[in-house]
mmCIF file of C-alpha atoms in Angstrom:
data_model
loop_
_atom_site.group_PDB
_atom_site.id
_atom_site.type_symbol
_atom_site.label_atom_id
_atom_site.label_comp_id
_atom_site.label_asym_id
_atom_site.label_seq_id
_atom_site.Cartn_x
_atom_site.Cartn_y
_atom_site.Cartn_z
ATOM 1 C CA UNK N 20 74.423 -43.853 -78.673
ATOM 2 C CA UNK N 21 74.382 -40.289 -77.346
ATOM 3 C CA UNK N 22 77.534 -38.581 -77.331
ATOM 4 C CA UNK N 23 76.336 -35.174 -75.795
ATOM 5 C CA UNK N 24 79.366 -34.548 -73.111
ATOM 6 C CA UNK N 25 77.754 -31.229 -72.109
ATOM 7 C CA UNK N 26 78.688 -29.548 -68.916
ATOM 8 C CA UNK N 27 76.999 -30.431 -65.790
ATOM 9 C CA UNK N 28 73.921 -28.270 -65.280
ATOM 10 C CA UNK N 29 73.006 -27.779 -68.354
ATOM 11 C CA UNK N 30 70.460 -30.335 -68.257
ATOM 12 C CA UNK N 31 68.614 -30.665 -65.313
ATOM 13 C CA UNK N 32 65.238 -32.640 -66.321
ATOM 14 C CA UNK N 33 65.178 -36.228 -64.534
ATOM 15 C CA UNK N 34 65.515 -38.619 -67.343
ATOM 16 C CA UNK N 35 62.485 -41.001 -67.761
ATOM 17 C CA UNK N 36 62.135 -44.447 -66.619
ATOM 18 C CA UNK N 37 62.591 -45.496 -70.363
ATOM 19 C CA UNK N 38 65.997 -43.304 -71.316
ATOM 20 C CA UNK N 39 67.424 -45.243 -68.138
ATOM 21 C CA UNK N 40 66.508 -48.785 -70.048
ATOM 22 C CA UNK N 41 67.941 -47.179 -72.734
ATOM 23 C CA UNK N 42 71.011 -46.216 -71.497
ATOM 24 C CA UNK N 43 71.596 -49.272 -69.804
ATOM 25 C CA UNK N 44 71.965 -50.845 -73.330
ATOM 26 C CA UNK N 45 73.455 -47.991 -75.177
ATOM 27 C CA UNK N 46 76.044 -46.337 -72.545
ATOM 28 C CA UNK N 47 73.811 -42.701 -73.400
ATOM 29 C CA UNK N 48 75.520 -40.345 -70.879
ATOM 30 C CA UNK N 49 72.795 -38.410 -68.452
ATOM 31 C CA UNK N 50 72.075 -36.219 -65.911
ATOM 32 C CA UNK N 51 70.421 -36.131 -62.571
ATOM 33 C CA UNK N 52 70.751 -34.630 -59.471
ATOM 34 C CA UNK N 53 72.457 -35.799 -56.251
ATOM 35 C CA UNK N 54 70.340 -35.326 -53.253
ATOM 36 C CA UNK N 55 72.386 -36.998 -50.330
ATOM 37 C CA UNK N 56 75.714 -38.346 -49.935
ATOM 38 C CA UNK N 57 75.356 -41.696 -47.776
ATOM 39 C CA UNK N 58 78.414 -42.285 -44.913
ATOM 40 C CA UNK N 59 80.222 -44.675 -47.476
ATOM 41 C CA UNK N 60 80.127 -41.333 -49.373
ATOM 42 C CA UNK N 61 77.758 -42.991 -52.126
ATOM 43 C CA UNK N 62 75.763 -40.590 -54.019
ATOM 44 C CA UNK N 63 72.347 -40.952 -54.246
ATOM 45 C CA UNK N 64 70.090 -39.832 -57.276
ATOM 46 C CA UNK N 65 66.449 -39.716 -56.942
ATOM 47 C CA UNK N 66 64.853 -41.092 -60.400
ATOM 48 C CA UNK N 67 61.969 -41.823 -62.262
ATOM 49 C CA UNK N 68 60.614 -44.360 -60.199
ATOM 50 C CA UNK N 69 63.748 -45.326 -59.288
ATOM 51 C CA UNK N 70 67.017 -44.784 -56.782
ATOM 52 C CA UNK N 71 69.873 -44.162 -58.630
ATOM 53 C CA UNK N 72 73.271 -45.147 -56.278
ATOM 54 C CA UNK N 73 76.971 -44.087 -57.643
ATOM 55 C CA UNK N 74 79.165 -46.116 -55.727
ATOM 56 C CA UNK N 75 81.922 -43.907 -54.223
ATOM 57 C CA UNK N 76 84.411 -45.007 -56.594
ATOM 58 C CA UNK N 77 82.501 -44.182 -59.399
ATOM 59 C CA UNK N 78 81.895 -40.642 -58.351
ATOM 60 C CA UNK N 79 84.744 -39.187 -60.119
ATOM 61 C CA UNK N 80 87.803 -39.725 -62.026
ATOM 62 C CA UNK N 81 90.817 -39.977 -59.523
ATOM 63 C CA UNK N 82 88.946 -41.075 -56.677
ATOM 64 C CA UNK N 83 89.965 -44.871 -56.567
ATOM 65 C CA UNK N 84 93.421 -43.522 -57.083
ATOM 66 C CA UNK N 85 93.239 -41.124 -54.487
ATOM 67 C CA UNK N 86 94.192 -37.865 -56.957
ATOM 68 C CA UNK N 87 90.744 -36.118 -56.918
ATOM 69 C CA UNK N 88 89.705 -35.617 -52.899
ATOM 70 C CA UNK N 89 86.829 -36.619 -51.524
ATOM 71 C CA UNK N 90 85.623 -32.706 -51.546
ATOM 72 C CA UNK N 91 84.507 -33.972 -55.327
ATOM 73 C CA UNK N 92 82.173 -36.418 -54.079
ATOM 74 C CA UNK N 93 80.184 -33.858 -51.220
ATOM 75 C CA UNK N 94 80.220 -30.941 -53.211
ATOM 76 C CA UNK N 95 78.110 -32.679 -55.374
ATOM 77 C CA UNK N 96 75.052 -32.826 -53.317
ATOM 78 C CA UNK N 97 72.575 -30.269 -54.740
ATOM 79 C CA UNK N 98 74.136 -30.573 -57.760
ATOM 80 C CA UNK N 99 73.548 -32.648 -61.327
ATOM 81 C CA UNK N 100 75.713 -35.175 -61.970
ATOM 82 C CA UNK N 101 76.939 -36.607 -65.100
ATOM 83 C CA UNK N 102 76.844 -40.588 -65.456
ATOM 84 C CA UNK N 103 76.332 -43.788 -67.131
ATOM 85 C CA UNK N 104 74.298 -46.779 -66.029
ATOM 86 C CA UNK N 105 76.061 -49.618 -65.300
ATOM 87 C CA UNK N 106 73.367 -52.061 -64.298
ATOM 88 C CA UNK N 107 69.958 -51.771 -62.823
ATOM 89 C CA UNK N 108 68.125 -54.363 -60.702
ATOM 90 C CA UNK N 109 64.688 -54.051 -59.867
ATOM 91 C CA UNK N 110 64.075 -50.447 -58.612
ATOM 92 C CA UNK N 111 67.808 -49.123 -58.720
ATOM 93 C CA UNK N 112 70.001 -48.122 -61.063
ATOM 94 C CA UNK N 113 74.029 -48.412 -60.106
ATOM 95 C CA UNK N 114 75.521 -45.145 -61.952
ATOM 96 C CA UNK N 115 79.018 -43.865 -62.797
ATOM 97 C CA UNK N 116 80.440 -40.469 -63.079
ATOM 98 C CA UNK N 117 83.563 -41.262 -63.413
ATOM 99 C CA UNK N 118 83.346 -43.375 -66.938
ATOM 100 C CA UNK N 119 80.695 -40.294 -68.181
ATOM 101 C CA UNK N 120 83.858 -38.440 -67.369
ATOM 102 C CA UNK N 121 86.628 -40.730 -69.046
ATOM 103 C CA UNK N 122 84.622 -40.861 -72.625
ATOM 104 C CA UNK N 123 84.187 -36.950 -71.974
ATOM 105 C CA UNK N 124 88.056 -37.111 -71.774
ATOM 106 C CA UNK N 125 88.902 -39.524 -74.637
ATOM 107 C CA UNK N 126 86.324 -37.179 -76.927
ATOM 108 C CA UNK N 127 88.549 -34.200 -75.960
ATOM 109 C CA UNK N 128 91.845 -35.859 -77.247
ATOM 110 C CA UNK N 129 90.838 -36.197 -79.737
ATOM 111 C CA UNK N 130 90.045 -32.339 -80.571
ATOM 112 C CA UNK N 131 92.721 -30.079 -81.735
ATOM 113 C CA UNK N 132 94.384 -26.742 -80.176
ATOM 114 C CA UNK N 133 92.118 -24.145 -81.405
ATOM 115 C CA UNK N 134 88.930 -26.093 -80.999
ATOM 116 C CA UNK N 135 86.051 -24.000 -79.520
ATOM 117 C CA UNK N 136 84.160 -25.546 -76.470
ATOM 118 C CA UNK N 137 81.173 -24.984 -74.400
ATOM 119 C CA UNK N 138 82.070 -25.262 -70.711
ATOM 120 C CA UNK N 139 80.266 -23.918 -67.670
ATOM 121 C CA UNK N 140 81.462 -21.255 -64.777
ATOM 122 C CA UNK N 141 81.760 -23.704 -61.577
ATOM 123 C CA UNK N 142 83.775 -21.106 -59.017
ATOM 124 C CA UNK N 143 86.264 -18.293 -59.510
ATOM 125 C CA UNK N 144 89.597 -17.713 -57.514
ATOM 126 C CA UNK N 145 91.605 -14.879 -57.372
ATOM 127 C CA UNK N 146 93.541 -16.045 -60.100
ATOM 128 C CA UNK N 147 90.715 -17.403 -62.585
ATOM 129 C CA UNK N 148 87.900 -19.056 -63.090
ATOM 130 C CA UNK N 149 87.423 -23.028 -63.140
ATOM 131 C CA UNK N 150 84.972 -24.304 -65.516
ATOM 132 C CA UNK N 151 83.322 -27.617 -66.190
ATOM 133 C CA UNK N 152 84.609 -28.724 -69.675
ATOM 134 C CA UNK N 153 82.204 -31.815 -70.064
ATOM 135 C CA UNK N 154 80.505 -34.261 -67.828
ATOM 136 C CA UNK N 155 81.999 -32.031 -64.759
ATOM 137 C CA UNK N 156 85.648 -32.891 -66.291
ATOM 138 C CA UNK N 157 87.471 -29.060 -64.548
ATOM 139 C CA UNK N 158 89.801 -27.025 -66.188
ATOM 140 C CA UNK N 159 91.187 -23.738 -65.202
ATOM 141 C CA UNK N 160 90.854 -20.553 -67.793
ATOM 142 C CA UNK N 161 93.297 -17.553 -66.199
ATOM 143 C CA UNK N 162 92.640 -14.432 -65.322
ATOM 144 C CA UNK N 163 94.959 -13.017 -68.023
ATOM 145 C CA UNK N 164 93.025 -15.014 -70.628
ATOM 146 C CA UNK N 165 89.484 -14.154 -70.083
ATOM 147 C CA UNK N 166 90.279 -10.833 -72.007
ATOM 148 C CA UNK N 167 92.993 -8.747 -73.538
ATOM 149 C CA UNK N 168 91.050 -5.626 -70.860
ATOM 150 C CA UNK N 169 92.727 -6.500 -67.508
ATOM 151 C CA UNK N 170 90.642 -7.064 -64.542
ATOM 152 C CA UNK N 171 91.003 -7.281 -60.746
ATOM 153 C CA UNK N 172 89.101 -10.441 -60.320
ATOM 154 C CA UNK N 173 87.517 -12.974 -62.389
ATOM 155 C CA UNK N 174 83.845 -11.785 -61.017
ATOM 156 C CA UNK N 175 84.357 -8.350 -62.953
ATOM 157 C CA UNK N 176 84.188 -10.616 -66.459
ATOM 158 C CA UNK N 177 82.142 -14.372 -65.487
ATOM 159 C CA UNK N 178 79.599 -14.933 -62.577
ATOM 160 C CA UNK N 179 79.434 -18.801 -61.134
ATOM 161 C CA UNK N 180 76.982 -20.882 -63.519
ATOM 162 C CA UNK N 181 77.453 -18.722 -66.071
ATOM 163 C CA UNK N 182 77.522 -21.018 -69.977
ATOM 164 C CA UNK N 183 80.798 -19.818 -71.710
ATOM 165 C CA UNK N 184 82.654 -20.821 -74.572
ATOM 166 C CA UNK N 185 86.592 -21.199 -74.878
ATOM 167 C CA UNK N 186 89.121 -22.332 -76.737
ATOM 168 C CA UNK N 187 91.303 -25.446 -76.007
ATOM 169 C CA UNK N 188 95.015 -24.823 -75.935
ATOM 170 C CA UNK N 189 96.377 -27.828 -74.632
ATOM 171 C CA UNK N 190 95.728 -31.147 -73.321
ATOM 172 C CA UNK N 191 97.746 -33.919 -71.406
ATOM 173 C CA UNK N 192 96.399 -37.324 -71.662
ATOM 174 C CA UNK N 193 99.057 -38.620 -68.923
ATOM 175 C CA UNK N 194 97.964 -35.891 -66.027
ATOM 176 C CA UNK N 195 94.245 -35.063 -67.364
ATOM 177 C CA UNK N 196 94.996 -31.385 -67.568
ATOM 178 C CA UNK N 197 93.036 -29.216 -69.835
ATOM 179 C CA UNK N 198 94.531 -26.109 -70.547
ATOM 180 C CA UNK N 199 91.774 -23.518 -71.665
ATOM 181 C CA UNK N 200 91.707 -19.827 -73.157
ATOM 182 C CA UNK N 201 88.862 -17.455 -73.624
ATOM 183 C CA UNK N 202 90.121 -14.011 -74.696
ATOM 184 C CA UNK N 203 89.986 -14.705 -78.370
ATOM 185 C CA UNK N 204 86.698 -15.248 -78.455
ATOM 186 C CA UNK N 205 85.901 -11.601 -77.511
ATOM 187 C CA UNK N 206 87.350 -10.222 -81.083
ATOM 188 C CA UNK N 207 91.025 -8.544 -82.189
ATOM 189 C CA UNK N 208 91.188 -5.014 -81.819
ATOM 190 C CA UNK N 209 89.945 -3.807 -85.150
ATOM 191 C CA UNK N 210 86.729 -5.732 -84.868
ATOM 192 C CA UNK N 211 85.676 -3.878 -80.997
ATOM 193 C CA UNK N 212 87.038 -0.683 -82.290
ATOM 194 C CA UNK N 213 84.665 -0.796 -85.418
ATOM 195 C CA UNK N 214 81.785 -0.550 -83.070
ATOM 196 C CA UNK N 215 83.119 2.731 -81.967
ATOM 197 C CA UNK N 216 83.773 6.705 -83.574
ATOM 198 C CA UNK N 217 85.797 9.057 -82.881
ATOM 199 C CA UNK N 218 83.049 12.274 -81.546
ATOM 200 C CA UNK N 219 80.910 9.715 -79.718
ATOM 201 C CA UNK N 220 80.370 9.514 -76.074
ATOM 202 C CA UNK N 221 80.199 6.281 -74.537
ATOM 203 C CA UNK N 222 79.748 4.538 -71.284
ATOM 204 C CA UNK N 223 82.943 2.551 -70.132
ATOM 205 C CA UNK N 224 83.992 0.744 -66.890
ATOM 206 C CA UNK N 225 87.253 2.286 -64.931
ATOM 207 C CA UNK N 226 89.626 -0.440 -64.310
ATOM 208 C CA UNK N 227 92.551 1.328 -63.307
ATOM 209 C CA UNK N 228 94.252 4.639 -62.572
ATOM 210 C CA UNK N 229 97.533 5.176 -62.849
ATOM 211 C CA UNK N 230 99.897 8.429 -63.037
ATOM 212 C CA UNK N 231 99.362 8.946 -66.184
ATOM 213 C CA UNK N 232 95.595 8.601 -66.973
ATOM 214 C CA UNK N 233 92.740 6.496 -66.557
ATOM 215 C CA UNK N 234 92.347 3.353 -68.365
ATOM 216 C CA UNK N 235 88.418 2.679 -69.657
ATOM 217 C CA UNK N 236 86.854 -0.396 -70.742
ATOM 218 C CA UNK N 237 84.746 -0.105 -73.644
ATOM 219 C CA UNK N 238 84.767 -3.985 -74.142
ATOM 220 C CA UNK N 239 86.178 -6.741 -73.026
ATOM 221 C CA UNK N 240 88.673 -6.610 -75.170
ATOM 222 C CA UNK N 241 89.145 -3.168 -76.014
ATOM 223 C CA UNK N 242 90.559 -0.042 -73.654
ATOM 224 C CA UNK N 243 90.802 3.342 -74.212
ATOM 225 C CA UNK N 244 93.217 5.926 -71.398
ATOM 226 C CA UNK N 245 91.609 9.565 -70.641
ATOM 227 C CA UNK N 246 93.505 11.918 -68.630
ATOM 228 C CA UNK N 247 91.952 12.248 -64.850
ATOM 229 C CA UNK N 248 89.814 15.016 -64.525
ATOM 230 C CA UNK N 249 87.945 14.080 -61.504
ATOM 231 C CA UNK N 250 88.309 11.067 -58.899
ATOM 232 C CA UNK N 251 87.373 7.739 -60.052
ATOM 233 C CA UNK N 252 88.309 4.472 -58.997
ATOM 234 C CA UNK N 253 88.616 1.617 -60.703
ATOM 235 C CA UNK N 254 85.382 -0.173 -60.771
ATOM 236 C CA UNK N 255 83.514 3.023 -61.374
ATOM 237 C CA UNK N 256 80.834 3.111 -64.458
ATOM 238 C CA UNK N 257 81.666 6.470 -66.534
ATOM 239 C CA UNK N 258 80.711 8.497 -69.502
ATOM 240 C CA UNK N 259 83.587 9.251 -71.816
ATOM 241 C CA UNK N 260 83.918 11.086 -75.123
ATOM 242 C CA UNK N 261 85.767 9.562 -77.952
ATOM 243 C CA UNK N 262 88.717 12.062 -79.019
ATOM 244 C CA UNK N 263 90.552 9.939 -81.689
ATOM 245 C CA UNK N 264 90.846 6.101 -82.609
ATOM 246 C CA UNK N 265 94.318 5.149 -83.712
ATOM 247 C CA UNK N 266 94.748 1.924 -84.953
ATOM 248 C CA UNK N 267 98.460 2.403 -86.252
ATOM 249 C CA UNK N 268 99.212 2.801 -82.027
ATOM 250 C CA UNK N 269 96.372 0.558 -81.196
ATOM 251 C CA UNK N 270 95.080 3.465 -78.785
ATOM 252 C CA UNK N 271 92.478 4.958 -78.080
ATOM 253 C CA UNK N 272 91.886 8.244 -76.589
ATOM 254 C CA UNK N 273 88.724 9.662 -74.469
ATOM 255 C CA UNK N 274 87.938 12.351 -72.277
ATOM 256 C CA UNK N 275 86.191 11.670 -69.067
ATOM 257 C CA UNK N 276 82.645 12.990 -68.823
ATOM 258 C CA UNK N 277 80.855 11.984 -66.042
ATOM 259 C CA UNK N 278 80.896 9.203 -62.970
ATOM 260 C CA UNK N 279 77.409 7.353 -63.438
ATOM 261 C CA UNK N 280 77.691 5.020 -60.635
ATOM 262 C CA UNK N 281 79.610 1.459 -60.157
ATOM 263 C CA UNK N 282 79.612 -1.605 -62.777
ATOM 264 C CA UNK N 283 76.966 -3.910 -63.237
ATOM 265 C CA UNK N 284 76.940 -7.005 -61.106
ATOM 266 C CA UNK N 285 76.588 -9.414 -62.311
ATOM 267 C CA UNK N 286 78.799 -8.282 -65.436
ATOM 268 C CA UNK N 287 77.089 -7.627 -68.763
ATOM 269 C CA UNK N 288 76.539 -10.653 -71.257
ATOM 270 C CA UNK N 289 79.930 -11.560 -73.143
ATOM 271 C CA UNK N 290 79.963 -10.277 -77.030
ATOM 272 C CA UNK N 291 81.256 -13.278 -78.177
ATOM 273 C CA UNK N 292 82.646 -13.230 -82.160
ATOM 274 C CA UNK N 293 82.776 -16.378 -82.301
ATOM 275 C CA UNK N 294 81.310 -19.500 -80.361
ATOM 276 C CA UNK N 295 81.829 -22.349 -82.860
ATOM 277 C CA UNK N 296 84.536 -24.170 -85.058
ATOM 278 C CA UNK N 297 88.419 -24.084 -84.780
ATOM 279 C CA UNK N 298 91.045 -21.457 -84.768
ATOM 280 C CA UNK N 299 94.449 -21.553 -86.037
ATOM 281 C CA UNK N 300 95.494 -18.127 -85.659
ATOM 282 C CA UNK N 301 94.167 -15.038 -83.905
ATOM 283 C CA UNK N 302 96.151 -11.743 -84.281
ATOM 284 C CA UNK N 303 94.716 -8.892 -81.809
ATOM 285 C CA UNK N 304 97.000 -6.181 -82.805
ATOM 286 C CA UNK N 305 95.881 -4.214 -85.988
ATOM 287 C CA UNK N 306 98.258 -5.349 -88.825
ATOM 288 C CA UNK N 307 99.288 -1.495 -89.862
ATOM 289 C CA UNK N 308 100.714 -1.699 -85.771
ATOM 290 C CA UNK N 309 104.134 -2.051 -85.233
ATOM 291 C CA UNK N 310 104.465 -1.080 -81.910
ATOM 292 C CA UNK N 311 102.803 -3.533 -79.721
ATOM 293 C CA UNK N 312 102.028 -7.616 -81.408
ATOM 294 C CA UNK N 313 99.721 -9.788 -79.423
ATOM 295 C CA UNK N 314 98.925 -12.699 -81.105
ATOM 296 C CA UNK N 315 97.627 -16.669 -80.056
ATOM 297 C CA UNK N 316 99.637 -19.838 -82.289
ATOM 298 C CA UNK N 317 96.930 -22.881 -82.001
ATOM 299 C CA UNK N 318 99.778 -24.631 -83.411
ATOM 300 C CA UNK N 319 100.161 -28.121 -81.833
ATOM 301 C CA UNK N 320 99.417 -31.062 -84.120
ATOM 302 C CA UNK N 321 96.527 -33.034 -83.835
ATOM 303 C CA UNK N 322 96.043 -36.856 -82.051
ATOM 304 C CA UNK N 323 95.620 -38.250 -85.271
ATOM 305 C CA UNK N 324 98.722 -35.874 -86.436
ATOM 306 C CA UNK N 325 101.318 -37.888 -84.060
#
């Protein structure tokens, strides 16, 4: 039996006549696209020589029970849908979403805090990004926790259908929530400033000016603050020299050299340090730093702990 609970889009080939008959027997979990959205609010899949039709209630967890809206069924058209086959007669298959997405869940309780996962970019708010964490299951990954650098919008760090990975940091098995974290994937401190020297000069991205200085993204997860020599704005793609790297204060200082233009958009590919496994502990802060301690406890026992 396949147990591939991948995001939704990742797949987009229409499976074959034969993995249907398959999956019919075996409960594989696949993906096709949903081309119209009938006034029962059925969704209909075109398929290998056949119609695929996902009864409304099978569209999604929490729509027999009225929790998820009906927004989850029509913005699906367009779109590929996880599902299971729960019967076919002659030319059409009778899918379900929804128990794709209840396996999907049952799979995920039984991974532990710390866990890394694959999940996919499906829209961005203000205040984060939501992301498809298996068979279109959503979860919600902050703005504070898609890197230690802070940013003015989740669209400065992820783009929509973007493949990231992330860490789990929770999960609730009574409300479905899956609580999600991304920033330490993008390294502590010491490992971004290793990729720097003090004497080099660098291209950065503003992200905010203050009183005091400019703050300059090297990485995602690693700032340095130059003193305002000429006007920038925060968005603005610079040249900066490295004066000093001081890991004791976890600072770094730069001079401003030049304004080059605006950031790239979309944002540059994430330099992930790590997209598989499990993490128990990640310290940012250097260890010989006492002033400042950011640190992430994947602490919480596992399901087969309680």
């Amino acid at each position: 039996m396949q147990t591939d609970y991948a995001p939704e889009c990742l797949h987009t080939d229409v499976p074959s006549k034969e993995a249907l008959l398959a999956a019919a027997q075996d409960g594989s979990i696949l993906q096709a696209t949903a081309t119209r959205c009938d006034v029962q609010h059925n969704l209909i899949l075109p398929l290998d020589g056949m119609t695929g039709i996902m009864p409304r209630e099978e569209c999604a967890l929490g729509i027999d029970t009225g929790t998820t809206r009906e927004i989850a069924i029509l913005s699906r058209v367009g779109k590929p849908v996880s599902f299971q086959v729960l019967c076919i007669r002659g030319d059409v298959a009778y899918v379900s979403r929804k128990r794709a997405q209840q396996r999907a869940f049952e799979q995920l309780l039984h991974k532990r805090p710390g866990d890394i996962l694959p999940v996919r970019v499906t829209h961005l708010e203000p205040f984060g990004a939501f992301v498809d964490a298996g068979c279109g299951l959503v979860s919600l990954i902050g703005i504070e926790n898609l890197s230690v650098s802070r940013i003015f919008h989740p669209s400065d760090r992820v783009q929509v259908g973007q493949q990231l990975y992330a860490v789990l940091s929770g999960i609730d098995a009574d409300t479905g929530r899956i609580s999600l974290t991304h920033r330490e994937l993008l390294g502590t401190w010491a490992e971004n400033a290793a990729q720097f020297a003090a004497g080099e000069t660098v291209c950065g991205i503003v992200r905010s000016v203050e009183d005091y200085g400019v703050f300059i993204e090297l990485a995602p997860n690693l700032s340095g603050l130059a003193e305002l020599r000429f006007p920038v704005a925060a968005g603005d793609l610079v040249s900066c020299y490295i004066k000093s790297i001081l890991p004791e204060r976890m600072k770094i200082k730069l001079n401003l050299i030049d304004r080059i233009g605006t950031a790239p958009v979309p944002p540059p590919p994430l330099p992930y340090f790590i997209t598989s496994g499990h993490i128990s502990r990640w310290q940012y802060s250097p260890p010989c730093c006492a002033a400042r301690h950011i640190c992430t406890e994947f602490d919480e026992p596992s399901i087969e702990d309680l």
